[in-house]
Coordinates of C-alpha atoms in Angstrom, one line a residue:
M26 CA 0.2 0.3 -0.2
K27 CA 0.9 3.8 -1.0
L28 CA 0.6 5.9 2.3
N29 CA 0.9 10.0 0.7
I30 CA 1.3 11.7 4.1
A31 CA 0.9 15.5 4.2
N32 CA 2.6 18.0 6.6
P33 CA 0.0 21.1 6.6
A34 CA 2.2 22.9 9.7
T35 CA 5.4 22.9 6.7
G36 CA 3.1 22.1 3.3
Q37 CA 5.5 19.3 2.4
Q38 CA 4.2 15.9 1.2
K39 CA 5.5 12.4 1.2
T40 CA 4.8 9.2 -0.5
I41 CA 5.9 5.9 1.2
N42 CA 5.3 2.3 0.0
I43 CA 4.9 -0.6 2.7
D44 CA 4.9 -4.1 1.8
E45 CA 4.2 -5.6 4.8
E46 CA 0.5 -5.5 6.0
R47 CA 1.1 -5.6 9.2
R48 CA 2.7 -2.5 9.5
Y49 CA -0.8 -0.8 7.5
R50 CA -2.9 -3.2 9.2
I51 CA -4.1 -0.4 11.8
F52 CA -5.7 1.7 8.6
F53 CA -8.1 -1.2 8.2
D54 CA -11.9 -0.8 8.9
K55 CA -11.0 3.1 9.9
K56 CA -12.9 5.5 8.3
I57 CA -12.2 8.9 6.3
A58 CA -11.6 11.7 9.0
Q59 CA -10.8 9.6 11.8
E60 CA -7.5 9.5 13.4
V61 CA -5.0 6.6 14.0
E62 CA -2.0 6.9 15.9
A63 CA 1.2 5.8 13.1
D64 CA 3.8 3.8 15.6
S65 CA 3.0 0.1 13.6
I66 CA 4.1 2.5 10.3
G67 CA 7.7 2.8 11.4
D68 CA 10.3 3.6 14.2
E69 CA 10.1 7.3 12.9
F70 CA 6.8 7.8 13.3
K71 CA 6.9 7.1 16.9
G72 CA 4.5 9.0 18.7
Y73 CA 2.4 10.7 15.7
V74 CA -1.2 10.6 14.8
V75 CA -2.5 11.1 11.8
R76 CA -5.9 11.8 9.8
I77 CA -7.5 9.8 7.1
T78 CA -8.8 12.2 4.2
G79 CA -9.2 9.9 1.4
G80 CA -7.5 7.2 -1.0
N81 CA -8.1 4.9 -4.5
D82 CA -8.5 1.2 -4.5
K83 CA -6.6 -0.9 -6.8
Q84 CA -8.7 -0.3 -9.8
G85 CA -8.2 3.5 -9.2
F86 CA -11.5 5.0 -7.8
P87 CA -11.8 7.2 -5.4
M88 CA -13.0 6.7 -1.9
K89 CA -16.1 8.6 -1.3
Q90 CA -17.0 9.9 2.3
G91 CA -20.3 9.0 3.7
V92 CA -20.7 6.2 1.6
L93 CA -20.0 3.7 4.8
L94 CA -18.9 0.5 2.6
P95 CA -15.6 -1.0 2.7
H96 CA -16.1 -2.1 -1.7
R97 CA -16.7 -0.3 -4.3
V98 CA -20.6 1.0 -5.4
R99 CA -22.6 2.8 -8.1
L100 CA -24.3 5.8 -7.2
L101 CA -26.2 8.7 -9.2
L102 CA -24.2 11.5 -8.4
A103 CA -24.9 15.1 -9.8
D104 CA -23.8 18.9 -9.1
G105 CA -21.8 19.3 -6.1
H106 CA -21.1 15.9 -5.4
S107 CA -17.9 14.4 -4.9
C108 CA -16.1 12.1 -7.5
Y109 CA -18.2 13.6 -10.2
R110 CA -17.7 16.7 -12.3
I111 CA -20.3 17.7 -14.4
R112 CA -20.2 18.4 -18.2
R113 CA -23.7 19.9 -18.9
T114 CA -26.1 21.8 -16.6
G115 CA -28.8 19.4 -14.7
E116 CA -26.6 16.8 -15.9
R117 CA -26.9 13.6 -13.5
K118 CA -24.9 10.6 -13.6
R119 CA -24.4 6.8 -11.9
K120 CA -21.0 6.3 -11.5
S121 CA -18.8 3.8 -9.3
V122 CA -17.1 4.8 -6.4
R123 CA -15.6 3.4 -3.1
G124 CA -16.7 3.6 0.3
C125 CA -15.1 5.7 3.2
I126 CA -14.1 2.1 5.1
V127 CA -10.4 1.2 4.2
G128 CA -10.2 -2.1 3.4
P129 CA -7.3 -4.5 1.8
D130 CA -8.4 -3.2 -1.9
I131 CA -6.8 -0.1 -0.9
A132 CA -4.0 1.4 -2.9
V133 CA -3.3 4.6 -2.3
L134 CA -4.2 6.2 1.2
S135 CA -4.0 10.0 1.4
L136 CA -2.8 10.7 5.4
V137 CA -2.4 14.2 7.2
I138 CA -0.2 14.6 10.2
V139 CA -2.0 15.7 13.2
K140 CA -0.2 15.8 16.0
Q141 CA 3.5 15.6 15.6
G142 CA 6.1 12.8 17.4
D143 CA 9.1 13.0 19.0
S144 CA 11.7 12.4 15.8
E145 CA 12.2 14.3 12.6
I146 CA 10.9 12.7 9.2
P147 CA 13.1 13.8 6.3
G148 CA 10.8 15.3 3.5
L149 CA 8.3 16.2 6.1
T150 CA 8.8 18.0 9.2
D151 CA 12.6 18.9 8.3
S152 CA 12.3 22.3 6.5
V153 CA 9.3 24.7 6.3
L154 CA 8.2 25.6 2.9
P155 CA 7.2 29.2 2.0
K156 CA 3.9 29.9 0.9
R157 CA 3.9 30.5 -2.4
L158 CA 0.6 32.1 -2.8
G159 CA -1.5 34.4 -0.2
P160 CA -5.2 35.1 0.3
K161 CA -6.3 37.4 -2.5
R162 CA -9.4 38.6 -1.0
A163 CA -9.3 42.0 1.2
T164 CA -10.8 40.3 4.3
K165 CA -9.0 37.5 4.5
I166 CA -5.9 39.1 3.8
R167 CA -6.4 40.9 6.7
R168 CA -7.2 37.8 8.8
F169 CA -4.2 36.4 8.1
F170 CA -1.9 39.2 9.0
N171 CA -4.2 39.8 11.9
L172 CA -4.7 43.4 11.0
S173 CA -6.9 46.2 11.7
K174 CA -9.8 48.1 9.7
E175 CA -7.6 51.6 9.0
D176 CA -4.0 49.7 7.8
D177 CA -3.6 49.7 4.2
V178 CA -4.3 46.0 2.8
R179 CA -2.2 46.7 -0.6
K180 CA 1.1 46.6 1.5
Y181 CA 0.8 43.0 3.1
V182 CA -0.1 41.3 -0.5
V183 CA 2.0 38.2 -0.7
R184 CA 4.7 39.1 -3.5
R185 CA 6.7 36.3 -5.6
E186 CA 9.4 35.9 -8.0
V187 CA 9.0 35.1 -11.4
T188 CA 12.3 34.7 -13.8
S189 CA 11.6 33.9 -17.3
A190 CA 12.6 30.6 -18.3
K191 CA 12.3 31.6 -22.3
K192 CA 15.1 34.4 -22.1
E193 CA 18.5 33.7 -21.1
N194 CA 19.6 36.2 -18.1
A195 CA 16.3 37.5 -17.9
K196 CA 15.8 39.7 -15.2
S197 CA 13.6 38.4 -12.7
Y198 CA 9.9 40.8 -11.6
T199 CA 7.5 40.3 -8.6
K200 CA 3.7 39.0 -9.6
A201 CA 0.9 40.5 -7.3
P202 CA -2.3 39.1 -7.0
K203 CA -5.8 41.5 -7.7
I204 CA -7.3 41.9 -4.5
Q205 CA -10.5 41.2 -4.4
R206 CA -13.5 43.3 -2.6
L207 CA -11.0 45.8 -2.1
V208 CA -13.0 48.8 -1.0
T209 CA -11.8 52.1 -2.4
P210 CA -13.0 55.6 -2.8
I211 CA -13.8 54.7 -6.5
R212 CA -15.8 52.2 -5.1
L213 CA -17.3 53.9 -2.4
Q214 CA -18.2 57.0 -5.4
R215 CA -19.2 54.5 -7.8
R216 CA -22.0 52.8 -4.2
R217 CA -23.1 56.7 -4.3
R218 CA -23.8 57.2 -7.8
L219 CA -25.7 53.9 -8.1
R220 CA -28.0 54.7 -4.7
A221 CA -28.4 58.2 -6.4
L222 CA -29.5 57.0 -9.6
N223 CA -32.0 54.6 -8.0
S224 CA -33.2 57.2 -5.5
H225 CA -33.7 59.6 -8.5
R226 CA -35.0 56.5 -10.4
F227 CA -37.9 56.3 -7.5
D228 CA -38.9 59.8 -7.4
R229 CA -39.5 60.4 -11.3
Q230 CA -41.6 57.3 -10.9
K231 CA -43.8 58.4 -8.4
E232 CA -44.2 62.0 -10.0
Q233 CA -45.2 59.8 -13.6
K234 CA -47.6 57.8 -11.0
A235 CA -48.8 61.2 -9.8
E236 CA -49.5 63.3 -13.0
Y237 CA -51.3 59.6 -14.3
D238 CA -53.8 59.5 -11.4
T239 CA -54.5 63.3 -11.8
L240 CA -54.9 62.6 -15.9
L241 CA -57.3 59.8 -15.0
Q242 CA -59.5 61.4 -13.0
K243 CA -59.6 64.5 -15.0
R244 CA -60.9 62.0 -18.2
L245 CA -63.3 60.3 -15.6
A246 CA -64.4 63.7 -15.0
E247 CA -65.1 64.7 -18.5
K248 CA -67.0 61.5 -19.4
K249 CA -69.3 61.9 -16.2
A250 CA -70.4 64.9 -17.1
K251 CA -70.3 64.5 -21.1
V252 CA -72.9 61.2 -19.8
A253 CA -74.7 63.6 -17.2
A254 CA -75.4 66.4 -20.3
I255 CA -76.8 63.5 -22.8
K256 CA -79.3 62.4 -19.9
A257 CA -80.4 66.4 -18.9
S258 CA -81.2 66.6 -22.9
H259 CA -83.2 63.4 -23.3
K260 CA -85.0 64.3 -20.9
T261 CA -86.1 68.0 -21.8
A262 CA -86.9 66.2 -25.4

């Protein structure tokens, strides 16, 4: 069985091939999202606790959370379901998925380190990889750097250095994402203008309604006067 182990604290990931069943038997009959002590994997994993996040069986079918079975089933999947991507709007399809209970037919198991043990593992805990891409939304940048509303978010965007691979001796430059949902003076001005337009439109509609009601009352009065005049002429005749 292959164990694909990730460490969110350092950003590192490592794949381990294990042939002896006694070393990975601890994962049998465990479900996705369960935490397991990883002592039996090897001496270097003593004290480590890992969480099962998914996996594939030997034919490549993915494990699906919520399917409480240790074998493969065919489910009718739609938009929003895991293990399925729609090609057309409203499309549904019956697909084969593997249950979320780990068994001996699993070829690759994905794990995440929850608790670190005593010893360091090369490629997992020995170094910290820098975060390549930072948050893009303004509120998430504030939360990431613990900023207040008075701080300028644009100064805290995570920039990365890029060098062109096509040109030799090319000068490196930095790239940064465009901040989303950033409230700027121009944005506030546009918002005020839209509110003013809506208010003007509402007032204009009220004026038109008042003019229409006045005209309607006038026409009704004229009609009543005409009918009354016709009736009076019939009586005199």
